[in-house]
């Protein structure tokens, strides 16, 4: 399956298994989503389970909070992560806090899917990676898969989870893995081992990272598209890097991170999002706190620049394999 | 050549009454009691346009119930309603005092608005869910199954506080009483109510939702999303706008009320709308029943603008004498909801001054006893009681994640 098909399969499985699951958002119903992630779901499960919504992110998330309070398990879509901002109040002030402020009287078991990330000439409002705006919010879970197998298993786990989950989908990975070499043809998921996706129900547990590539010399902490970029960079630099795909950004798998950095003694954090106060800052701080006496070099961060995401300068902005490889070499020099 | 236009100027609405002046209430556009028609339950939203600019009223100046909105005579129910309003006011008065005595940190009265929530509560059915603001305590106090002492425990953040001391006073949550968790963020619950109603429709249930918002908060974007979603999905929801003329210090004209009504927003969004005398218990009961029945029969949402006056301060942190006339409430043309229902019931021979005095005395005693009981469980301001430290970390997620377990360990060590 492609990641698109895997996500669709996850929603199909959950619509089938749990009568309280509902799926809606802009263009999600009849048309099947602008990325085809919900294609066929309305025809199969009916308009009261899968439906189109007005163009109102605040309305989509706000109604979902109300539905969750009733007892449903809404899976809603924000068409691009760049457009979640109008729903900020409902996400931060309501969904994230409902259980806490009502002492469990009401809860918000909802999943908010958002296609995110760049590398597609999406310009300023079709490329952003706003994960740090969610990881900072207590009460939210933030998840990002990097391949079809994880995408389906993590999405099912997110829908079944009783906490509100922000489910970020790197749209650059929808049809195939991408290592940052934009000049080369895209390889489809059908030619990748992680494109093998079971038809039925399975989960990939939240709060667990995956060792994407085992290695001994340096730990790369990353997620989403940057997993493949980091893999290419390690190969091109000839450095035996251990690449950790975090999968769950927050809460995260701290033991996996600490075990790897204590083993390698070096750490490079890679994400597409802008640098300052980005999620990488939290990762660097955690590594520093927990692995200080094992570190042989300063922690490196390879990230997007502190600028809005440009259109023409896409490949100067996107942290490609060359930049990641340079950071790996710097980490090895000291 | 056309004449040179005058320079543009910015229009900033002002209330007619500022401290030391009298408010000119003619902007309210009142209708005489009994004068406004009562449409069929299946009225189209567009056909209610006139109702958005008139005022549904039942009780006239001498306390007679007149016109098509007069509910069937039910003395027992109205007596219960009067008691509910008196109970709400007695509770508010005692809690205001408790705040001044530093037993609680903060309080918000609903003085003058008691009819709206209490009569509305009597029009709903068990299982319906209200999404209140911080000024609908009448929804809870209209019932006798939520003990007053328990509400006071929340206000005191004490050992019996159902919110575990996490919430500011008045931010109650009572799922079992159909009262959704109150948030400090204005208007957010208005769209959530629509979602709850959509869920009831998705499941083929028979429950309806009741959404609440004040005049000032209608300017928030969630007000507009709620109207759009309620209309689009024909959600079984009553959209209540309590127009008490004031948003803290801001007159309702600054919220967009000048030369129009909040009910008109409903019609503009394809939602049946009513504009109702919020200080007329009978009108509130009747209009609420109409809207509830409409929702329950799949006939769609209704927006109701309740016209009333915020007689008290915005909160215990507010001093209204700095922005409006001190005696404004006494001149508000729709009077006081308790006085008006009392007048009506007395006229009907269903109430007397003696009984009024006895009920008042009994309620005052009940409130005092409840406070005494609540005080037995202490409170942050009374005796320094605070909940156990782990309650600060519990409930952020369903299960406590590792980072919070670690922070709890640190907090225990460092504090």
XYZ file of C-alpha atoms in Angstrom:
749
model
C 0.000 0.000 0.000
C 0.984 3.620 -0.380
C 0.768 5.761 2.730
C -2.490 7.159 1.368
C -3.948 3.669 1.036
C -2.633 2.670 4.440
C -4.271 5.658 6.140
C -7.512 4.981 4.277
C -7.339 1.348 5.359
C -6.867 2.392 8.998
C -9.990 4.559 8.877
C -11.910 1.836 7.023
C -10.957 -0.739 9.665
C -11.948 1.560 12.526
C -15.236 2.625 10.899
C -16.017 -1.076 10.619
C -14.968 -2.033 14.151
C -16.288 0.856 16.207
C -19.759 2.313 15.500
C -18.712 5.475 17.346
C -15.987 6.351 14.846
C -16.931 9.174 12.464
C -14.742 10.759 9.776
C -15.245 14.290 8.424
C -13.500 17.386 7.158
C -13.242 19.520 4.045
C -13.768 17.482 0.831
C -13.467 14.300 2.898
C -16.870 12.817 2.043
C -18.102 12.336 -1.517
C -14.869 13.383 -3.183
C -12.680 11.271 -0.883
C -10.232 13.976 0.155
C -7.886 16.152 -1.854
C -5.183 13.520 -1.222
C -7.589 10.558 -1.721
C -7.089 9.424 1.883
C -10.826 8.910 2.441
C -11.782 7.692 -1.040
C -14.698 5.265 -0.999
C -15.304 5.544 2.750
C -18.537 7.505 2.434
C -19.932 5.127 -0.184
C -19.106 2.184 2.074
C -20.055 3.526 5.514
C -22.736 6.100 4.729
C -23.069 9.854 4.957
C -23.758 9.895 8.684
C -20.341 8.311 9.340
C -18.190 10.005 6.686
C -19.121 13.472 5.496
C -18.055 16.792 4.030
C -17.618 19.799 6.309
C -17.732 23.568 5.830
C -14.392 25.345 5.430
C -13.970 26.063 9.105
C -11.150 24.433 11.017
C -12.439 25.834 14.305
C -15.867 24.440 13.498
C -14.508 21.045 12.515
C -12.455 20.613 15.675
C -15.086 22.303 17.878
C -17.867 19.979 16.735
C -15.489 17.038 17.183
C -14.920 18.013 20.819
C -18.694 18.098 21.314
C -19.127 14.740 19.581
C -16.397 13.240 21.737
C -18.152 14.611 24.834
C -21.272 12.780 23.658
C -19.321 9.539 23.325
C -18.271 9.376 19.695
C -14.710 8.891 18.490
C -14.247 11.522 15.779
C -11.419 11.330 13.236
C -11.335 14.752 11.611
C -9.117 16.190 8.917
C -7.566 19.614 8.544
C -6.689 19.809 4.865
C -3.154 21.121 5.424
C -1.340 21.474 8.744
C -0.725 25.065 7.610
C -4.452 25.684 8.168
C -4.892 24.423 11.700
C -4.372 27.897 13.206
C -8.075 28.871 13.219
C -8.689 25.732 15.309
C -5.928 26.560 17.821
C -8.332 27.624 20.550
C -10.391 24.443 20.261
C -7.242 22.288 20.213
C -5.283 23.978 22.994
C -8.006 25.351 25.276
C -10.596 22.637 24.826
C -9.570 19.244 23.416
C -6.290 19.134 25.333
C -7.785 20.314 28.639
C -11.225 18.735 28.749
C -10.304 15.662 30.793
C -8.162 17.651 33.218
C -10.467 20.579 33.807
C -13.556 18.390 34.279
C -11.650 15.881 36.433
C -12.586 13.158 33.961
C -16.292 14.069 33.818
C -15.843 14.635 30.054
C -13.089 13.432 27.734
C -12.034 14.142 24.147
C -10.921 10.931 22.415
C -10.490 12.509 18.998
C -7.892 12.285 16.269
C -7.013 15.272 14.109
C -5.282 14.318 10.861
C -3.159 16.973 9.188
C -0.988 16.570 6.074
C 2.266 18.366 6.849
C 5.808 18.983 5.656
C 7.509 20.358 2.571
C 9.574 19.187 -0.345
C 6.669 19.516 -2.761
C 6.981 23.156 -3.907
C 4.085 23.905 -1.582
C 5.282 27.367 -0.688
C 4.422 29.102 2.537
C 1.026 27.583 3.310
C 1.311 24.020 2.007
C 4.643 22.986 3.555
C 4.757 23.861 7.224
C 5.706 21.517 10.041
C 3.928 22.911 13.113
C 4.591 19.974 15.445
C 6.283 22.137 18.082
C 3.043 24.086 18.478
C 1.398 20.837 19.611
C 4.186 19.169 21.574
C 4.180 22.256 23.815
C 0.509 21.706 24.742
C -0.071 19.537 27.793
C -2.811 16.987 27.216
C -2.117 16.393 23.520
C -0.393 13.473 21.862
C 1.520 14.274 18.683
C 2.284 11.487 16.243
C 3.978 11.374 12.815
C 4.519 8.223 10.734
C 7.236 7.848 8.093
C 5.961 4.838 6.137
C 2.725 3.004 5.209
C 3.054 0.216 7.788
C 3.507 2.645 10.673
C 0.937 5.039 9.203
C -1.846 2.473 9.446
C -0.784 0.996 12.780
C -0.216 4.384 14.402
C -3.477 5.804 13.049
C -5.479 2.870 14.419
C -3.667 3.224 17.755
C -4.379 6.974 17.735
C -8.087 6.501 17.015
C -8.341 3.894 19.774
C -6.457 6.082 22.233
C -8.620 7.997 24.706
C -6.441 11.121 24.601
C -6.676 13.722 21.823
C -4.109 12.923 19.118
C -2.618 15.267 16.528
C -1.784 12.949 13.658
C 0.665 14.618 11.279
C 1.090 13.012 7.855
C 4.144 13.992 5.780
C 2.490 14.453 2.396
C 5.877 14.176 0.676
C 5.791 10.502 1.765
C 2.208 9.823 0.633
C 3.236 8.042 -2.574
C 6.761 6.904 -1.885
C 9.804 7.394 0.349
C 11.787 10.576 -0.292
C 15.432 11.033 0.643
C 15.796 14.642 -0.433
C 17.249 13.859 -3.872
C 14.602 15.779 -5.753
C 16.480 15.331 -9.010
C 15.984 11.568 -8.961
C 12.745 9.738 -9.858
C 10.467 8.882 -6.951
C 10.395 5.218 -6.009
C 6.866 4.024 -5.172
C 6.010 2.366 -1.861
C 5.315 -0.863 -3.755
C 9.090 -1.269 -4.080
C 9.783 -0.673 -0.392
C 9.546 -3.236 2.404
C 7.550 -0.836 4.615
C 4.930 -0.631 1.862
C 3.823 -4.111 2.938
C 0.679 -3.439 4.947
C -1.700 -6.047 6.407
C -5.355 -5.681 5.371
C -6.984 -6.023 8.798
C -6.585 -4.553 12.256
C -3.179 -4.070 13.871
C -1.580 -1.315 15.888
C 1.816 0.275 16.253
C 1.952 1.353 19.896
C 2.182 5.056 20.713
C 5.122 6.305 22.782
C 7.498 3.889 21.056
C 10.294 4.869 18.708
C 11.712 2.612 15.990
C 15.387 2.051 15.266
C 15.113 2.709 11.553
C 18.761 1.975 10.897
C 21.005 0.481 13.574
C 24.460 2.029 13.890
C 27.332 2.584 16.293
C 28.935 5.959 15.582
C 26.220 8.625 16.004
C 22.527 8.767 16.874
C 20.160 10.637 14.567
C 16.883 11.659 16.201
C 14.323 12.353 13.517
C 10.836 11.648 12.156
C 8.746 11.921 8.983
C 10.477 12.624 5.692
C 13.783 13.319 7.428
C 14.094 9.622 8.329
C 14.858 8.850 4.675
C 16.964 11.964 4.223
C 19.053 10.937 7.237
C 19.448 7.418 5.890
C 20.742 8.764 2.579
C 23.035 11.207 4.381
C 24.575 8.489 6.553
C 25.235 6.360 3.521
C 26.747 9.237 1.547
C 28.925 10.324 4.473
C 29.996 6.740 5.107
C 29.077 7.125 8.772
C 27.534 4.282 10.742
C 24.633 6.310 12.122
C 21.834 4.899 14.231
C 18.655 6.492 12.928
C 15.804 6.684 15.418
C 12.365 7.344 13.937
C 10.549 8.822 16.924
C 7.033 8.127 15.488
C 5.416 9.519 18.648
C 6.817 13.026 19.129
C 5.150 13.678 22.479
C 4.875 11.841 24.755
C 7.981 10.163 23.372
C 10.150 7.105 23.856
C 12.877 8.535 26.064
C 14.470 5.175 26.969
C 15.089 4.387 23.286
C 16.737 7.778 22.749
C 18.886 7.561 25.859
C 20.003 3.990 25.141
C 21.104 4.929 21.645
C 22.977 8.135 22.558
C 24.705 6.438 25.497
C 25.880 3.817 23.031
C 27.080 6.169 20.273
C 28.099 9.205 22.343
C 26.997 11.547 19.584
C 23.647 12.994 18.545
C 22.251 14.844 15.538
C 18.648 16.074 15.578
C 16.992 16.503 12.179
C 13.616 18.077 11.357
C 12.029 20.121 8.598
C 10.481 22.638 10.962
C 12.152 25.941 11.680
C 14.924 25.837 14.259
C 14.239 28.293 17.064
C 12.016 26.758 19.744
C 11.400 23.889 17.358
C 10.886 20.356 18.665
C 14.605 19.722 18.146
C 15.356 22.085 21.008
C 13.407 19.812 23.368
C 15.172 16.741 21.994
C 18.580 18.369 22.434
C 17.701 19.396 25.982
C 16.541 15.873 26.880
C 19.700 14.302 25.468
C 21.840 16.820 27.341
C 20.022 16.097 30.624
C 20.069 12.342 30.333
C 23.300 11.602 28.401
C 25.646 14.441 29.421
C 28.497 12.220 30.636
C 28.273 10.036 27.547
C 28.392 12.829 24.991
C 31.621 13.136 23.012
C 30.516 16.084 20.876
C 28.016 18.940 20.934
C 24.505 17.978 19.857
C 23.915 19.080 16.267
C 20.593 20.309 14.879
C 19.778 20.212 11.169
C 16.471 21.982 10.586
C 14.573 24.305 8.309
C 15.807 27.894 8.492
C 14.035 30.431 10.713
C 12.109 31.782 7.740
C 8.694 31.158 6.235
C 8.789 28.247 3.799
C 9.779 29.686 0.381
C 8.634 28.522 -3.030
C 11.499 29.112 -5.441
C 14.230 28.328 -2.915
C 12.614 25.012 -1.922
C 15.854 23.012 -2.011
C 17.871 25.665 -0.230
C 15.344 25.542 2.586
C 14.574 21.825 2.816
C 17.272 20.144 4.975
C 18.594 17.718 2.355
C 21.095 14.869 2.631
C 24.099 17.126 2.015
C 23.319 19.304 5.051
C 22.586 16.280 7.235
C 25.792 14.560 6.059
C 27.800 17.667 6.941
C 26.342 17.631 10.439
C 27.154 13.943 10.828
C 30.750 14.664 9.848
C 30.948 17.582 12.284
C 29.626 15.366 15.048
C 32.317 12.786 14.249
C 35.151 15.344 14.170
C 35.054 16.278 17.833
C -18.098 67.560 -10.469
C -19.662 65.912 -7.404
C -19.163 67.887 -4.184
C -16.073 67.024 -2.186
C -17.102 64.493 0.462
C -16.558 65.166 4.131
C -13.488 63.448 5.604
C -14.235 59.894 6.741
C -14.666 59.271 10.422
C -14.618 56.121 12.493
C -17.863 55.183 14.198
C -17.346 53.898 17.734
C -20.639 52.996 19.440
C -21.277 54.364 22.934
C -23.975 53.564 25.476
C -26.333 56.455 26.190
C -25.894 56.006 29.919
C -22.536 56.548 31.560
C -21.958 57.109 35.295
C -24.049 60.070 36.387
C -26.357 59.858 33.362
C -29.569 57.949 32.621
C -29.609 55.222 29.985
C -32.073 55.714 27.144
C -33.499 52.195 26.759
C -35.502 53.004 23.616
C -32.855 51.132 21.603
C -34.364 47.857 22.892
C -37.427 48.012 20.583
C -39.876 46.257 22.878
C -43.190 44.698 21.861
C -46.258 44.738 24.128
C -47.012 41.463 25.960
C -49.050 39.090 23.824
C -48.479 41.046 20.625
C -46.044 38.697 18.892
C -47.320 35.666 16.973
C -46.451 32.060 17.767
C -45.437 30.209 14.589
C -46.000 26.533 13.845
C -43.223 24.214 15.021
C -42.197 23.514 11.443
C -41.904 27.186 10.489
C -39.180 27.809 7.928
C -36.246 29.856 9.224
C -36.882 32.617 6.688
C -40.485 32.951 7.884
C -39.265 33.837 11.381
C -37.578 37.051 10.195
C -40.163 39.278 11.890
C -39.697 37.387 15.176
C -36.022 38.304 15.176
C -36.905 42.002 15.409
C -39.863 41.872 17.799
C -40.067 40.572 21.362
C -41.999 37.552 22.604
C -43.618 38.471 25.943
C -46.340 36.824 27.977
C -46.623 38.771 31.241
C -48.054 42.268 30.953
C -47.411 45.157 33.320
C -49.931 43.957 35.876
C -48.800 40.327 35.756
C -51.457 38.784 33.529
C -50.401 36.086 31.060
C -51.563 37.137 27.604
C -51.208 36.126 23.975
C -50.323 33.043 21.962
C -47.133 32.284 23.905
C -48.876 31.970 27.288
C -48.145 28.415 28.422
C -51.006 26.214 29.693
C -51.703 27.116 33.308
C -49.596 24.925 35.602
C -49.451 26.480 39.050
C -47.201 23.753 40.490
C -44.593 24.230 37.783
C -44.591 28.014 38.097
C -44.312 27.815 41.858
C -41.346 25.511 41.355
C -39.909 28.036 38.891
C -40.284 30.941 41.289
C -38.578 28.937 44.007
C -35.749 28.018 41.579
C -35.158 31.685 40.768
C -35.230 32.652 44.438
C -32.852 29.802 45.217
C -30.442 30.954 42.507
C -30.521 34.518 43.825
C -30.086 33.412 47.433
C -27.144 31.228 46.425
C -25.538 34.105 44.497
C -26.004 36.535 47.368
C -24.403 34.160 49.844
C -21.479 33.390 47.544
C -20.897 37.070 46.854
C -20.653 37.543 50.589
C -18.393 34.505 50.927
C -16.045 36.054 48.364
C -15.979 39.340 50.289
C -15.231 37.322 53.434
C -12.320 35.689 51.586
C -13.795 32.202 51.825
C -13.634 31.909 48.041
C -11.312 33.671 45.604
C -13.788 34.662 42.933
C -17.488 34.614 42.080
C -19.923 35.588 39.306
C -23.604 36.286 40.000
C -26.465 36.011 37.514
C -28.534 38.675 39.288
C -31.490 39.658 37.085
C -30.967 36.759 34.663
C -32.417 33.996 36.853
C -35.512 33.360 34.712
C -33.595 32.359 31.612
C -31.626 29.385 32.884
C -34.213 28.149 35.398
C -37.202 28.222 33.025
C -35.093 26.776 30.222
C -34.006 23.915 32.487
C -37.654 23.083 33.148
C -38.306 22.883 29.387
C -35.570 20.291 28.759
C -35.727 16.530 29.265
C -33.401 14.258 31.225
C -30.396 13.375 29.063
C -30.357 16.651 27.138
C -27.011 18.421 27.427
C -26.470 22.113 28.139
C -23.236 23.821 27.132
C -23.365 26.754 29.544
C -21.274 29.838 30.093
C -20.229 30.874 33.597
C -23.566 32.656 34.135
C -26.033 29.770 33.835
C -25.840 28.469 37.412
C -29.656 28.523 37.272
C -29.515 25.390 35.096
C -28.060 23.541 38.081
C -30.002 25.318 40.805
C -33.340 24.725 39.056
C -32.790 21.084 39.941
C -32.676 19.719 43.437
C -30.467 16.747 42.640
C -27.205 18.702 42.569
C -26.540 19.557 46.210
C -25.724 23.219 46.813
C -22.972 22.191 49.194
C -21.232 20.364 46.353
C -21.269 23.514 44.194
C -19.813 25.413 47.130
C -17.068 22.817 47.532
C -16.061 23.596 43.937
C -16.083 27.307 44.739
C -13.850 26.662 47.748
C -11.499 24.195 45.990
C -11.796 22.037 49.066
C -11.448 18.331 49.789
C -14.901 17.619 48.324
C -14.380 19.712 45.157
C -15.416 17.469 42.240
C -12.935 19.411 40.049
C -10.085 18.512 42.451
C -9.132 22.140 42.889
C -8.030 22.425 39.271
C -10.593 24.974 38.189
C -11.362 28.579 38.966
C -14.556 28.954 41.038
C -17.864 28.700 39.052
C -16.291 26.487 36.345
C -18.534 23.545 37.248
C -18.968 20.284 35.328
C -21.985 18.015 35.871
C -22.376 15.411 33.174
C -25.045 13.629 35.216
C -27.096 16.833 35.336
C -26.644 17.641 31.628
C -24.228 20.481 32.373
C -21.053 20.522 30.263
C -17.673 21.456 31.724
C -17.262 25.245 31.743
C -14.210 26.713 30.046
C -12.672 30.115 30.614
C -12.351 30.562 26.855
C -15.452 32.325 25.604
C -17.755 30.866 22.938
C -15.854 27.591 22.565
C -18.803 25.638 23.994
C -21.234 27.105 21.450
C -19.797 25.065 18.571
C -19.196 22.050 20.838
C -22.930 21.990 21.613
C -23.617 21.755 17.889
C -21.197 18.821 17.642
C -22.899 17.097 20.590
C -26.256 17.568 18.861
C -24.823 16.208 15.602
C -23.601 13.163 17.537
C -27.085 12.595 18.949
C -28.444 12.741 15.389
C -25.693 10.448 14.056
C -26.618 7.842 16.675
C -30.360 8.211 16.067
C -30.820 9.332 19.680
C -33.661 11.561 20.922
C -31.538 13.910 23.058
C -30.959 17.529 22.175
C -28.256 20.054 23.037
C -28.642 23.539 24.418
C -25.864 26.028 23.668
C -25.249 29.203 25.679
C -23.415 32.420 24.907
C -23.530 36.056 26.010
C -24.004 39.120 23.812
C -20.320 40.069 23.943
C -19.069 36.587 23.081
C -21.170 36.482 19.884
C -18.279 38.402 18.353
C -16.050 35.354 18.802
C -15.579 33.202 15.717
C -17.024 30.087 17.380
C -20.428 31.827 17.455
C -20.412 31.997 13.685
C -19.086 28.484 13.142
C -21.825 27.194 15.466
C -24.557 28.866 13.412
C -23.083 27.576 10.166
C -22.677 23.976 11.349
C -26.069 23.932 13.104
C -27.705 25.119 9.897
C -25.737 22.897 7.504
C -26.381 19.662 9.432
C -29.810 20.692 10.835
C -28.469 19.852 14.280
C -30.941 19.350 17.159
C -29.664 22.282 19.196
C -31.084 25.393 20.848
C -28.680 28.302 20.382
C -29.221 30.653 23.322
C -27.841 34.190 23.205
C -28.218 35.905 26.564
C -28.201 39.602 25.724
C -27.696 41.244 29.114
C -26.514 44.453 27.430
C -23.006 44.273 28.862
C -19.757 42.399 28.263
C -17.804 43.450 31.347
C -17.624 47.223 30.653
C -18.593 47.017 27.007
C -22.091 47.928 25.892
C -23.771 45.428 23.544
C -23.475 47.887 20.629
C -19.717 47.242 20.582
C -20.477 43.535 20.066
C -22.467 44.424 16.955
C -25.899 45.026 18.491
C -26.432 48.567 17.227
C -29.500 48.954 14.963
C -29.933 45.193 14.785
C -30.537 42.175 17.001
C -28.617 39.043 17.801
C -31.664 36.984 16.814
C -31.270 38.398 13.314
C -27.998 36.521 12.971
C -29.972 33.297 13.220
C -32.269 34.173 10.335
C -29.280 35.276 8.280
C -27.751 31.841 8.821
C -30.910 29.973 7.881
C -31.868 29.230 11.486
C -35.310 29.878 12.956
C -35.000 32.733 15.418
C -36.912 34.173 18.339
C -36.276 37.289 20.404
C -37.734 36.815 23.854
C -38.237 38.776 27.072
C -35.632 37.108 29.259
C -37.161 38.466 32.466
C -40.550 36.894 31.720
C -40.455 33.385 33.167
C -43.528 32.307 31.202
C -42.111 33.544 27.914
C -38.792 31.805 28.590
C -40.547 28.547 29.425
C -42.794 28.722 26.388
C -40.106 29.715 23.867
C -37.712 27.086 25.262
C -40.374 24.406 24.902
C -41.055 25.506 21.331
C -37.376 25.309 20.406
C -36.842 22.005 22.244
C -39.815 20.404 20.538
C -38.633 21.671 17.173
C -35.177 20.177 17.728
C -36.571 16.892 19.024
C -38.769 16.496 15.949
C -35.823 16.875 13.563
C -37.133 20.273 12.484
C -33.737 21.860 13.072
C -32.006 24.350 15.326
C -33.460 27.515 16.842
C -31.602 30.628 17.891
C -33.129 32.534 20.785
C -31.978 35.977 21.862
C -32.967 36.432 25.497
C -33.302 40.110 26.281
C -32.301 40.830 29.855
C -30.063 43.037 31.967
C -26.927 42.162 33.915
C -28.072 43.715 37.175
C -24.949 42.812 39.139
C -21.262 43.408 38.585
C -19.619 41.317 35.873
C -17.720 39.443 38.576
C -16.343 40.015 42.038
C -13.353 41.658 40.336
C -15.529 44.260 38.610
C -16.965 47.645 39.620
C -19.759 48.643 37.216
C -20.124 52.126 38.695
C -17.034 53.073 36.677
C -18.757 52.582 33.310
C -22.571 52.676 33.718
C -25.232 54.404 35.833
C -25.451 53.000 39.345
C -29.254 52.645 39.200
C -29.429 51.316 35.632
C -31.041 47.966 36.516
C -33.958 49.709 38.222
C -34.792 51.529 34.990
C -34.460 48.531 32.692
C -37.925 48.322 31.124
C -38.266 44.532 31.486
C -37.999 44.737 35.254
C -36.985 41.946 37.566
C -37.824 38.315 36.734
C -38.607 37.272 40.314
C -40.840 40.269 40.975
C -42.745 39.687 37.749
C -43.457 35.990 38.287
C -44.333 36.674 41.911
C -46.818 39.309 40.768
C -48.355 36.875 38.282
C -48.664 33.984 40.729
C -50.073 36.273 43.428
C -52.629 37.589 40.974
C -53.624 34.007 40.116
C -54.042 33.217 43.802
C -51.179 30.718 43.588
C -48.766 32.643 45.811
C -48.917 35.032 48.734
C -46.641 37.441 50.545
C -46.636 35.087 53.504
C -45.594 32.157 51.401
C -42.958 34.280 49.689
C -41.476 35.196 53.037
C -41.500 31.596 54.205
C -39.885 30.283 51.021
C -37.261 33.033 51.180
C -36.493 32.187 54.781
C -36.291 28.466 54.038
C -33.969 29.061 51.074
C -31.717 31.374 53.066
C -31.491 28.695 55.756
C -30.805 26.021 53.129
C -28.000 28.078 51.592
C -26.503 28.844 55.009
C -26.628 25.186 55.980
C -25.024 24.199 52.677
C -22.204 26.677 53.219
C -21.669 25.363 56.724
C -21.482 21.833 55.352
C -19.086 22.867 52.570
C -16.888 24.674 55.054
C -16.490 21.473 57.022
C -14.373 20.224 54.128
C -12.005 23.169 54.339
C -10.654 25.124 51.412
C -7.519 26.712 50.025
C -8.477 30.164 51.302
C -10.125 29.060 54.542
C -7.616 26.693 56.091
C -4.910 26.326 53.475
C -6.253 22.967 52.364
C -4.942 21.983 48.937
C -5.524 18.688 47.156
C -2.753 16.058 47.199
C 0.042 16.996 44.813
C -0.495 14.002 42.515
C -3.899 15.401 41.484
C -1.976 18.147 39.667
C -0.372 15.554 37.385
C -3.242 13.082 37.074
C -5.853 13.444 34.362
C -3.689 15.417 31.927
C -3.795 12.170 29.955
C -5.880 9.077 30.655
C -2.775 7.354 32.018
C 0.108 9.329 33.448
C 2.969 9.353 30.907
C 6.571 8.857 31.971
C 7.501 12.547 31.850
C 4.687 13.450 34.252
C 5.579 10.590 36.588
C 9.095 12.019 36.645
C 7.825 15.576 37.246
C 5.607 14.333 40.073
C 8.649 12.689 41.633
C 10.578 15.967 41.309
C 7.717 18.031 42.691
C 7.486 15.780 45.741
C 11.215 16.122 46.295
C 11.564 19.852 45.698
C 8.387 21.337 47.160
